[in-house]
Short mmCIF file of C-alpha atoms and ligand atoms in Angstrom, two decimals:
data_model
loop_
_atom_site.label_atom_id
_atom_site.label_comp_id
_atom_site.label_asym_id
_atom_site.label_seq_id
_atom_site.Cartn_x
_atom_site.Cartn_y
_atom_site.Cartn_z
CA MET A 1 286.94 102.72 14.89
CA CYS A 2 283.67 104.55 14.64
CA ASN A 3 280.91 103.14 16.84
CA ILE A 4 278.25 105.70 16.02
CA ILE A 5 274.75 104.92 14.71
CA PRO A 6 273.64 106.34 12.34
CA LEU A 7 277.11 106.32 10.75
CA PRO A 8 278.35 109.91 10.26
CA VAL A 9 279.14 111.16 6.77
CA LEU A 10 282.74 112.25 7.49
CA TYR A 11 284.66 110.74 10.40
CA GLN A 12 288.32 111.41 10.96
CA PRO A 13 289.85 110.00 14.16
CA SER A 14 293.03 111.49 15.62
CA LEU A 15 295.34 110.75 18.53
CA GLY A 16 294.55 111.48 22.14
CA TYR A 17 291.57 112.11 24.41
CA PHE A 18 289.66 114.96 25.91
CA PRO A 19 289.36 114.16 29.64
CA LEU A 20 286.24 115.04 31.61
CA THR A 21 287.44 116.51 34.91
CA THR A 22 285.96 118.47 37.76
CA GLU A 23 287.18 121.56 35.92
CA THR A 24 285.25 120.80 32.71
CA ARG A 25 282.99 123.60 31.58
CA ILE A 26 280.09 123.66 29.16
CA GLN A 27 280.22 126.84 27.14
CA PHE A 28 277.17 127.77 25.12
CA ASP A 29 275.66 130.67 23.26
CA GLU A 30 272.18 131.93 24.14
CA SER A 31 270.39 129.81 21.54
CA ASN A 32 272.01 126.62 22.83
CA ALA A 33 270.97 126.93 26.48
CA TRP A 34 268.59 124.02 26.10
CA ASN A 35 271.16 121.84 24.33
CA ALA A 36 273.64 122.66 27.10
CA ALA A 37 271.12 121.64 29.76
CA PHE A 38 270.57 118.37 27.93
CA LEU A 39 274.31 117.72 27.88
CA ARG A 40 274.69 118.62 31.55
CA ASN A 41 271.85 116.25 32.46
CA LEU A 42 273.62 113.46 30.63
CA LEU A 43 277.12 114.06 31.96
CA SER A 44 276.75 115.29 35.52
CA PRO A 45 275.15 112.32 37.30
CA ALA A 46 277.45 109.70 35.85
CA THR A 47 280.70 111.60 35.94
CA GLY A 48 280.09 113.36 39.22
CA ILE A 49 281.51 116.39 37.52
CA GLY A 50 279.99 119.70 38.41
CA LEU A 51 279.88 121.09 34.93
CA HIS A 52 280.05 124.86 34.92
CA SER A 53 278.39 126.97 32.31
CA SER A 54 279.95 129.98 30.69
CA PRO A 55 279.27 132.12 27.60
CA ALA A 56 280.60 130.77 24.31
CA ASP A 57 282.02 133.83 22.55
CA LEU A 58 285.61 132.59 22.71
CA PRO A 59 286.80 129.04 23.17
CA VAL A 60 288.01 128.33 26.71
CA GLU A 61 290.66 125.69 27.34
CA GLY A 62 289.18 122.51 28.83
CA ALA A 63 285.60 123.30 27.79
CA ILE A 64 282.87 121.65 25.73
CA ARG A 65 281.63 124.47 23.54
CA LEU A 66 278.20 124.45 21.88
CA HIS A 67 277.54 127.28 19.46
CA LEU A 68 275.90 128.38 16.24
CA ASP A 69 278.09 129.07 13.23
CA ALA A 70 276.43 130.49 10.11
CA THR A 71 279.26 129.25 7.86
CA LEU A 72 278.15 125.69 8.63
CA ALA A 73 275.07 126.22 6.46
CA ARG A 74 277.20 124.29 3.96
CA LEU A 75 276.24 121.17 6.01
CA GLY A 76 272.50 121.90 5.65
CA GLN A 77 269.92 122.86 8.25
CA GLU A 78 270.44 119.72 10.34
CA GLY A 79 274.17 119.16 9.83
CA TYR A 80 276.84 119.72 12.47
CA ARG A 81 280.59 119.78 12.98
CA LEU A 82 282.12 118.12 16.02
CA GLU A 83 285.80 118.48 16.84
CA VAL A 84 287.34 116.80 19.87
CA ARG A 85 290.91 117.85 20.80
CA PRO A 86 292.86 117.11 24.00
CA GLY A 87 292.23 120.71 25.01
CA GLY A 88 288.51 121.00 24.24
CA VAL A 89 285.40 119.93 22.40
CA ASP A 90 283.81 122.18 19.79
CA LEU A 91 280.29 121.37 18.60
CA ALA A 92 278.81 123.78 16.09
CA ALA A 93 276.03 123.96 13.52
CA CYS A 94 274.04 126.63 11.74
CA THR A 95 270.89 125.64 13.72
CA THR A 96 270.16 124.38 17.22
CA ALA A 97 268.81 121.21 15.57
CA GLY A 98 272.28 120.58 14.15
CA VAL A 99 273.87 121.09 17.56
CA PHE A 100 271.29 118.71 19.04
CA TYR A 101 272.22 115.98 16.53
CA GLY A 102 275.89 116.63 17.25
CA PHE A 103 275.11 116.08 20.91
CA GLN A 104 273.49 112.72 20.06
CA THR A 105 276.78 111.78 18.38
CA LEU A 106 278.93 113.07 21.25
CA ARG A 107 276.86 110.94 23.59
CA GLN A 108 277.88 107.83 21.66
CA LEU A 109 281.56 108.72 21.98
CA LEU A 110 281.22 108.22 25.74
CA PRO A 111 281.09 104.80 27.41
CA VAL A 112 277.58 103.31 27.35
CA GLU A 113 277.48 103.46 31.16
CA ILE A 114 276.87 107.20 30.80
CA GLU A 115 273.23 106.28 30.16
CA GLU A 116 272.88 104.82 33.66
CA ARG A 117 272.90 108.34 35.11
CA SER A 118 274.45 106.78 38.20
CA PRO A 119 276.94 108.50 40.51
CA ALA A 120 280.62 108.92 39.79
CA GLN A 121 282.60 106.32 37.94
CA ALA A 122 286.22 106.67 36.88
CA ASN A 123 288.15 108.27 34.04
CA TRP A 124 285.63 109.54 31.57
CA HIS A 125 287.17 110.70 28.35
CA ILE A 126 286.24 111.37 24.73
CA PRO A 127 288.47 110.23 21.82
CA CYS A 128 289.88 112.99 19.62
CA LEU A 129 288.32 113.29 16.16
CA LEU A 130 286.64 115.48 13.62
CA ILE A 131 283.13 114.71 12.41
CA GLU A 132 281.13 116.55 9.77
CA ASP A 133 277.71 115.09 9.38
CA TRP A 134 274.31 115.76 7.84
CA PRO A 135 271.23 113.69 7.00
CA ARG A 136 270.45 112.05 3.68
CA PHE A 137 266.68 112.75 3.96
CA PRO A 138 264.80 115.66 5.55
CA TRP A 139 261.93 113.31 6.59
CA ARG A 140 263.04 110.54 8.96
CA GLY A 141 259.88 109.11 10.43
CA PHE A 142 258.59 106.56 12.88
CA MET A 143 254.87 105.75 13.08
CA LEU A 144 253.05 104.38 16.11
CA ASP A 145 249.50 103.04 15.82
CA GLU A 146 247.71 103.72 19.09
CA GLY A 147 244.27 103.03 17.66
CA ARG A 148 244.68 99.27 18.03
CA TYR A 149 246.37 99.45 21.41
CA PHE A 150 246.73 102.52 23.58
CA HIS A 151 250.27 102.69 24.97
CA GLY A 152 250.04 106.02 26.75
CA ARG A 153 252.04 109.11 27.61
CA ASP A 154 255.08 107.58 29.31
CA THR A 155 255.80 105.20 26.44
CA VAL A 156 255.36 107.95 23.88
CA LEU A 157 257.73 110.30 25.73
CA GLN A 158 260.31 107.55 25.92
CA LEU A 159 259.90 106.75 22.23
CA LEU A 160 260.49 110.43 21.45
CA ASP A 161 263.76 110.27 23.40
CA LEU A 162 264.74 107.15 21.50
CA MET A 163 263.85 108.80 18.19
CA ALA A 164 266.16 111.68 19.11
CA LEU A 165 269.01 109.25 19.86
CA HIS A 166 268.45 107.79 16.36
CA LYS A 167 268.28 111.29 14.77
CA LEU A 168 264.69 110.65 13.61
CA ASN A 169 262.55 113.76 13.26
CA VAL A 170 258.92 112.93 12.35
CA PHE A 171 256.66 111.10 14.80
CA HIS A 172 253.64 110.00 12.80
CA TRP A 173 250.97 109.38 15.40
CA HIS A 174 248.12 107.15 14.21
CA LEU A 175 245.43 108.24 16.65
CA THR A 176 242.12 106.96 15.29
CA GLU A 177 241.05 103.51 14.24
CA ASP A 178 238.15 101.08 14.05
CA GLN A 179 239.25 99.73 17.45
CA GLY A 180 239.75 103.04 19.24
CA TRP A 181 239.64 106.85 19.06
CA ARG A 182 242.49 108.28 21.15
CA ILE A 183 242.20 112.07 21.07
CA ALA A 184 239.78 114.22 23.08
CA VAL A 185 237.71 116.61 20.94
CA LYS A 186 235.76 119.28 22.87
CA LYS A 187 232.93 119.61 20.39
CA TYR A 188 232.31 115.85 20.14
CA PRO A 189 232.77 114.37 23.62
CA ARG A 190 231.31 110.97 22.67
CA LEU A 191 234.39 110.32 20.50
CA VAL A 192 236.26 109.40 23.66
CA GLU A 193 233.30 108.56 25.91
CA ILE A 194 232.24 105.83 23.50
CA GLY A 195 234.98 105.58 20.89
CA SER A 196 238.03 105.12 23.11
CA HIS A 197 236.95 101.83 24.74
CA ARG A 198 236.17 98.33 23.55
CA PRO A 199 234.88 95.42 25.63
CA GLY A 200 237.55 92.98 24.48
CA THR A 201 239.83 91.96 21.65
CA TYR A 202 240.00 89.00 19.27
CA ARG A 203 243.54 87.95 20.13
CA SER A 204 244.16 86.03 16.93
CA MET A 205 242.74 85.76 13.44
CA PHE A 206 241.28 82.39 14.43
CA SER A 207 239.61 83.24 17.75
CA SER A 208 235.93 82.50 17.91
CA ARG A 209 235.28 85.19 20.50
CA HIS A 210 236.99 88.19 22.07
CA ASP A 211 239.02 87.88 25.25
CA GLY A 212 236.57 89.82 27.44
CA CYS A 213 239.36 92.15 28.64
CA PRO A 214 238.20 95.75 28.19
CA HIS A 215 240.80 97.96 26.56
CA GLY A 216 240.81 101.71 26.24
CA GLY A 217 242.50 105.02 26.70
CA TYR A 218 242.84 108.44 25.13
CA TYR A 219 244.88 111.62 25.36
CA THR A 220 243.51 114.82 26.84
CA ARG A 221 244.29 118.12 25.17
CA GLU A 222 246.70 118.96 27.98
CA GLU A 223 248.62 115.70 27.53
CA LEU A 224 248.76 116.22 23.79
CA ARG A 225 250.15 119.73 24.24
CA GLU A 226 252.76 118.44 26.67
CA ILE A 227 253.82 115.67 24.26
CA VAL A 228 253.97 118.06 21.29
CA ALA A 229 256.24 120.42 23.27
CA TYR A 230 258.42 117.53 24.45
CA ALA A 231 258.87 116.43 20.84
CA ALA A 232 259.57 119.96 19.58
CA ALA A 233 262.33 120.35 22.16
CA ARG A 234 263.91 117.26 20.56
CA HIS A 235 263.45 118.65 17.01
CA ILE A 236 260.70 116.14 16.30
CA THR A 237 257.53 117.13 14.45
CA ILE A 238 254.44 115.20 15.49
CA MET A 239 252.24 114.53 12.49
CA PRO A 240 248.82 113.35 13.74
CA GLU A 241 246.81 110.93 11.64
CA ILE A 242 243.03 111.20 11.72
CA GLU A 243 241.86 108.39 9.45
CA MET A 244 239.17 109.01 6.82
CA PRO A 245 237.03 107.84 5.17
CA GLY A 246 237.87 104.26 6.29
CA HIS A 247 239.09 102.78 9.58
CA SER A 248 236.54 105.01 11.29
CA LEU A 249 234.25 102.58 13.13
CA ALA A 250 235.12 103.90 16.62
CA ALA A 251 234.04 107.40 15.55
CA LEU A 252 230.88 106.03 13.91
CA ALA A 253 230.03 104.08 17.07
CA ALA A 254 229.89 107.48 18.78
CA TYR A 255 228.28 109.45 15.91
CA PRO A 256 226.53 106.99 13.54
CA GLU A 257 224.83 109.88 11.69
CA PHE A 258 228.08 110.44 9.75
CA SER A 259 227.87 106.98 8.14
CA CYS A 260 225.88 105.98 5.06
CA THR A 261 223.38 103.71 6.86
CA GLY A 262 222.99 105.48 10.21
CA GLY A 263 224.21 102.49 12.19
CA PRO A 264 224.13 101.49 15.00
CA PHE A 265 227.79 100.48 15.34
CA SER A 266 230.18 99.31 18.04
CA VAL A 267 233.87 99.96 18.49
CA ALA A 268 235.57 97.05 16.70
CA THR A 269 236.87 94.13 18.75
CA ARG A 270 238.34 92.37 15.68
CA PHE A 271 241.10 93.57 13.41
CA GLY A 272 240.65 93.92 9.65
CA ILE A 273 238.86 96.14 7.18
CA PHE A 274 235.28 97.22 7.81
CA ALA A 275 232.60 98.20 5.30
CA ASP A 276 231.16 101.08 7.33
CA ILE A 277 233.04 104.29 6.62
CA TYR A 278 232.22 108.03 6.67
CA CYS A 279 229.48 109.01 4.22
CA ALA A 280 230.85 111.20 1.43
CA GLY A 281 227.39 112.38 0.39
CA LYS A 282 226.23 114.07 3.58
CA GLU A 283 227.38 117.64 4.20
CA ALA A 284 227.23 116.94 7.95
CA THR A 285 230.16 114.53 7.60
CA PHE A 286 232.39 117.34 6.36
CA SER A 287 231.26 119.74 9.09
CA PHE A 288 232.15 117.05 11.63
CA LEU A 289 235.55 116.23 10.10
CA GLN A 290 236.47 119.90 9.73
CA ASP A 291 235.46 120.60 13.35
CA VAL A 292 237.62 117.69 14.49
CA LEU A 293 240.52 118.83 12.32
CA SER A 294 240.15 122.42 13.61
CA GLU A 295 240.84 121.14 17.13
CA VAL A 296 243.68 118.96 15.83
CA LEU A 297 245.29 122.00 14.19
CA GLU A 298 245.04 123.94 17.47
CA ILE A 299 247.17 121.30 19.18
CA PHE A 300 249.56 120.13 16.46
CA PRO A 301 251.64 122.81 14.68
CA SER A 302 252.87 120.22 12.14
CA PRO A 303 252.84 121.52 8.55
CA PHE A 304 251.65 118.01 7.56
CA ILE A 305 248.37 116.39 8.62
CA HIS A 306 247.83 112.72 7.75
CA ILE A 307 244.30 111.64 6.83
CA GLY A 308 244.97 107.95 6.16
CA GLY A 309 242.87 107.17 3.11
CA ASP A 310 243.87 103.50 2.87
CA GLU A 311 241.56 100.48 2.91
CA ALA A 312 238.23 102.25 2.37
CA PRO A 313 235.75 99.72 0.88
CA LYS A 314 233.18 101.26 -1.46
CA LYS A 315 230.31 98.88 -0.64
CA ARG A 316 228.30 101.39 1.42
CA TRP A 317 228.95 104.31 -0.95
CA LYS A 318 227.60 102.21 -3.83
CA ALA A 319 224.30 101.65 -2.01
CA CYS A 320 223.94 105.08 -0.40
CA PRO A 321 221.53 107.57 -2.02
CA ASP A 322 223.51 110.51 -0.57
CA CYS A 323 226.83 109.26 -1.96
CA GLN A 324 225.24 108.48 -5.35
CA ARG A 325 223.69 111.95 -5.47
CA ARG A 326 227.14 113.42 -4.78
CA ILE A 327 228.66 111.38 -7.61
CA ARG A 328 226.02 112.66 -10.05
CA LYS A 329 226.19 116.26 -8.85
CA GLU A 330 229.98 116.43 -9.07
CA GLY A 331 230.06 114.54 -12.39
CA LEU A 332 232.31 111.81 -10.94
CA LYS A 333 233.00 108.56 -12.72
CA ASN A 334 232.61 106.17 -9.80
CA GLU A 335 233.17 105.61 -6.08
CA GLU A 336 236.97 105.68 -6.45
CA ALA A 337 236.67 109.14 -7.97
CA LEU A 338 234.41 110.03 -5.04
CA GLN A 339 237.27 109.22 -2.64
CA THR A 340 239.59 111.50 -4.62
CA TRP A 341 236.94 114.23 -4.46
CA PHE A 342 236.64 113.63 -0.68
CA THR A 343 240.43 113.79 -0.21
CA ASN A 344 240.72 116.94 -2.32
CA ARG A 345 238.00 118.67 -0.33
CA ILE A 346 239.89 118.01 2.91
CA ALA A 347 243.21 118.92 1.23
CA ALA A 348 241.79 122.30 0.15
CA TRP A 349 240.41 122.93 3.63
CA LEU A 350 243.82 122.14 5.17
CA GLU A 351 245.66 124.18 2.57
CA SER A 352 243.54 127.25 3.31
CA ARG A 353 244.83 126.91 6.89
CA GLY A 354 248.46 126.59 5.85
CA ARG A 355 248.74 122.81 6.22
CA ARG A 356 249.37 120.00 3.76
CA LEU A 357 247.50 116.73 3.52
CA VAL A 358 249.37 113.43 3.65
CA GLY A 359 247.67 110.16 2.68
CA TRP A 360 248.60 106.51 2.16
CA ASN A 361 249.12 105.68 -1.49
CA GLN A 362 245.51 104.56 -2.04
CA VAL A 363 244.72 108.30 -2.26
CA LEU A 364 246.87 108.54 -5.40
CA GLY A 365 243.96 108.71 -7.86
CA LYS A 366 243.65 110.73 -11.04
CA GLY A 367 243.23 114.40 -10.18
CA LEU A 368 244.55 114.25 -6.60
CA ALA A 369 245.30 117.76 -5.30
CA GLN A 370 248.79 118.83 -6.34
CA GLY A 371 249.95 119.72 -2.82
CA ALA A 372 249.02 116.38 -1.25
CA VAL A 373 251.98 114.26 -0.10
CA VAL A 374 251.66 110.51 -0.65
CA GLN A 375 253.05 107.88 1.69
CA TYR A 376 253.92 104.81 -0.36
CA TRP A 377 253.39 101.48 1.39
CA LEU A 378 251.98 98.92 -1.03
CA GLY A 379 251.43 98.46 -4.75
CA ASP A 380 253.15 99.32 -7.96
CA LEU A 381 256.32 101.38 -7.50
CA GLN A 382 255.93 102.39 -11.16
CA GLU A 383 253.00 104.54 -10.05
CA VAL A 384 255.32 106.39 -7.71
CA SER A 385 257.85 106.97 -10.48
CA ALA A 386 255.11 108.08 -12.89
CA ALA A 387 253.64 110.55 -10.39
CA LEU A 388 257.12 111.88 -9.68
CA LYS A 389 257.94 112.35 -13.32
CA HIS A 390 254.61 113.75 -14.49
CA GLU A 391 253.34 115.75 -11.52
CA ARG A 392 256.43 116.29 -9.37
CA ARG A 393 254.37 114.66 -6.59
CA GLN A 394 256.14 114.44 -3.21
CA PHE A 395 256.39 111.07 -1.47
CA VAL A 396 257.41 109.49 1.80
CA MET A 397 258.54 105.89 1.40
CA SER A 398 257.39 103.07 3.70
CA ALA A 399 257.50 99.88 1.61
CA TYR A 400 255.41 97.24 3.32
CA LEU A 401 257.93 94.38 3.20
CA ASP A 402 260.95 96.52 4.12
CA THR A 403 259.79 99.03 6.73
CA TYR A 404 256.79 97.65 8.63
CA LEU A 405 258.02 96.99 12.16
CA ASP A 406 255.00 94.83 12.97
CA HIS A 407 256.31 92.05 10.73
CA GLY A 408 257.89 89.02 12.34
CA TYR A 409 261.66 88.71 12.07
CA ASN A 410 261.24 85.72 9.73
CA LEU A 411 259.51 87.98 7.18
CA MET A 412 261.64 91.05 7.80
CA PRO A 413 264.96 90.11 9.36
CA LEU A 414 267.34 92.80 10.57
CA SER A 415 269.42 92.49 7.39
CA ARG A 416 266.39 93.22 5.23
CA ALA A 417 265.45 96.20 7.39
CA TYR A 418 269.02 97.48 7.04
CA ARG A 419 269.23 97.01 3.28
CA TYR A 420 266.09 98.91 2.35
CA GLU A 421 266.73 101.52 -0.32
CA PRO A 422 263.93 104.10 -0.37
CA LEU A 423 264.66 105.66 -3.77
CA PRO A 424 263.03 103.84 -6.71
CA ALA A 425 265.50 103.19 -9.55
CA GLY A 426 265.70 105.41 -12.60
CA LEU A 427 265.00 108.84 -11.08
CA ASP A 428 267.06 111.88 -11.97
CA PRO A 429 268.32 114.10 -9.11
CA GLU A 430 265.40 116.51 -9.38
CA GLU A 431 262.94 113.62 -9.22
CA GLN A 432 264.84 112.12 -6.30
CA SER A 433 264.33 115.34 -4.35
CA CYS A 434 260.54 114.68 -4.51
CA ILE A 435 261.15 111.79 -2.12
CA LEU A 436 261.01 113.70 1.15
CA GLY A 437 262.24 110.70 3.07
CA VAL A 438 261.42 107.46 4.69
CA GLU A 439 259.20 106.25 7.51
CA PHE A 440 259.01 103.13 9.64
CA PRO A 441 255.49 102.22 10.79
CA LEU A 442 254.63 100.10 13.80
CA TRP A 443 251.04 98.85 13.54
CA THR A 444 249.89 97.38 16.82
CA GLU A 445 247.20 94.77 16.15
CA TRP A 446 249.52 92.22 17.76
CA VAL A 447 251.47 94.65 19.96
CA PRO A 448 249.46 94.95 23.19
CA SER A 449 252.38 95.60 25.57
CA ARG A 450 255.50 97.69 25.97
CA ALA A 451 257.66 94.54 25.91
CA ARG A 452 256.20 93.54 22.55
CA LEU A 453 256.63 97.06 21.23
CA ASP A 454 260.34 97.04 22.14
CA TYR A 455 260.81 93.60 20.60
CA GLN A 456 259.21 94.60 17.29
CA ALA A 457 260.88 97.99 16.98
CA PHE A 458 264.41 97.28 18.19
CA PRO A 459 266.93 96.76 16.77
CA ARG A 460 265.22 97.13 13.39
CA LEU A 461 264.44 100.81 13.94
CA THR A 462 268.14 101.30 14.68
CA ALA A 463 269.01 99.77 11.30
CA MET A 464 266.38 101.86 9.55
CA ALA A 465 267.53 105.09 11.16
CA GLU A 466 270.85 104.56 9.41
CA THR A 467 269.03 104.32 6.05
CA ALA A 468 267.28 107.60 6.83
CA TRP A 469 270.47 109.47 7.79
CA THR A 470 273.58 107.92 6.24
CA PRO A 471 274.49 108.08 2.53
CA ALA A 472 273.55 104.78 0.86
CA GLY A 473 277.12 104.21 -0.35
CA LYS A 474 278.51 104.28 3.20
CA LYS A 475 276.16 101.63 4.60
CA GLU A 476 277.65 98.21 5.23
CA LEU A 477 275.90 95.41 7.06
CA ALA A 478 278.89 93.81 8.78
CA ASP A 479 280.11 97.17 10.03
CA PHE A 480 276.59 97.99 11.22
CA HIS A 481 276.55 94.76 13.27
CA ARG A 482 279.84 95.71 14.88
CA ARG A 483 278.50 99.13 15.86
CA LEU A 484 275.19 97.64 16.96
CA GLU A 485 276.69 95.76 19.88
CA PRO A 486 277.50 98.80 22.04
CA PHE A 487 274.38 100.54 20.78
CA LEU A 488 272.20 97.68 22.05
CA ARG A 489 273.78 97.95 25.48
CA ARG A 490 273.01 101.68 25.41
CA LEU A 491 269.39 100.90 24.52
CA GLU A 492 269.16 98.39 27.36
CA LEU A 493 270.50 100.92 29.85
CA LEU A 494 267.78 103.27 28.59
CA GLY A 495 265.20 100.66 29.58
CA VAL A 496 264.54 99.17 26.13
CA ARG A 497 264.28 95.41 25.69
CA PRO A 498 265.32 94.77 22.08
CA ALA A 499 264.90 91.41 20.35
CA SER A 500 268.04 89.35 20.91
CA LEU A 501 270.47 89.09 18.03
CA SER A 502 269.85 85.36 17.74
CA GLU A 503 266.20 86.12 16.95
CA VAL A 504 266.54 88.92 14.43
CA GLU A 505 267.99 86.78 11.65
CA PRO A 506 266.38 83.37 11.17
CA GLY A 507 269.15 80.76 10.81
CA TRP A 508 268.17 79.31 7.44
CA LEU A 509 268.03 82.76 5.96
CA ARG A 510 271.38 83.65 7.46
CA LYS A 511 272.93 80.63 5.72
CA LYS A 512 271.16 81.24 2.45
CA LEU A 513 272.12 84.87 2.13
CA GLY A 514 275.48 84.61 3.90
CA VAL A 515 274.60 87.91 5.49
CA PHE A 516 276.89 87.63 8.49
CA THR A 517 280.52 88.02 7.65
CA ILE A 518 281.47 88.32 11.33
CA PRO A 519 280.17 86.25 14.26
CA LEU A 520 277.14 87.76 15.92
CA PRO A 521 277.97 89.30 19.28
CA GLN A 522 276.05 87.88 22.20
CA ARG A 523 274.17 90.19 24.50
CA LYS A 524 276.16 90.67 27.69
CA THR A 525 273.75 92.34 30.03
CA ALA A 526 270.39 90.98 31.03
CA PRO A 527 267.47 93.18 30.01
CA PRO A 528 266.07 95.30 32.81
CA ALA A 529 262.98 94.05 34.60
CA PRO A 530 259.68 95.39 33.23
C1 LIG B 1 248.40 100.49 5.85
O1 LIG B 1 249.29 99.73 6.25
N1 LIG B 1 247.15 100.06 5.84
C2 LIG B 1 248.69 101.83 5.44
ZN1 LIG B 2 226.92 107.76 1.93
#
């Protein structure tokens, strides 16, 4: 039975095993040197096998062969073919990304103990089979909000490794917020000097004061470059998000001259939506934002740059002489139209530098620049369908009640996370192709620690990764639960502390929906110490 997550498209088991022995070789062509190193790092410590490398021109008996094969373009740019026979393993794809995903599958054909990277255990072998596999969507995203809480380099690197295991390929990095600015900008040093720290945090909606515990942190340019390269080696694009015009209080605390009123402001210690946003009337605001974005583009090669655009109250713009002058000068109808004008100005600036703007679906106003990609999270799905049909607008889908990892398990149980279908009904195939994919956001207002992050994200992200990769018709909840058991042990050996299976599906809901057709497996190993 297949234990792999996400479930492969075609899976054909056969008899026998390929044994890993001291004679096992990894054969690879030049372009797969990095993939081969990755495989050797996984296999060598646990198996105690000194894996030898050799060129991959011809298959060698007893070898694991990684190579490119142009004929496999029929499986798409990220697809792969994996054949395990008693005499050898052949992993091929038309790109190194495909081989990398094949490696993530091969890894799950080995006992979970392989992840311990501990010295020799006994009798490692891989079951014989043929897999041909490719993703459903080209955009398979995970978003981390580090504006609310800074989690830091080590956590991000580990999350990138976990994304790779799940065959996810877009890390949407929410780096600026009312509560913190997390990215060093040479031209505006106060963004991190002032904007990256707050004196405390209101720990609940009902607190009457903040907790008095200072919180802060930011990434240097060197760290960002390191993280971008680490992601690229795992075929993950990092799409930075620099929020505008709203959720910008930390930046305005540092540079109040880019607001409507001139401030002064402080970095937010509460969560919510704040009235003070960037002024759309002052030219200086655009010089500032373009300077910031110029430095962002130097670091992030992503073709997509996210500018937020959600939750921008218009109170200040309504009262601001500069914003009102802009509305008159540009012949705009109102402040909503001013936000579209603002977004289009940034979109054009990005486009002239070869990048595309992405915004949350509040940017979807009349006249939004054609090239802008919209991330749907809340509101009328009819608007998505209309924009698809009339403008061929491209979307990424992140429905609030089905993909937000910050929800409690009572609101979004594992079964709901698994069942999410990103394509709105009633689209023809050409319209469907405008949905680039799906993304799973983790907002961190209530996620101050790594333990909480793990609990919120796992195992729901595991369920969601299957939606992003596997054809909808092949998904099945009971079978997913069966495959989840070994996968959870793998996650635990990788240092993750997922929510326990008794917590991910509130009991009353389980009864009501009858979602579990097989008994839930109990976790066997204790989670590792923090
Ligand atoms: C959002 O959740 N405010 C995009
Ligand atoms: Zn203004």
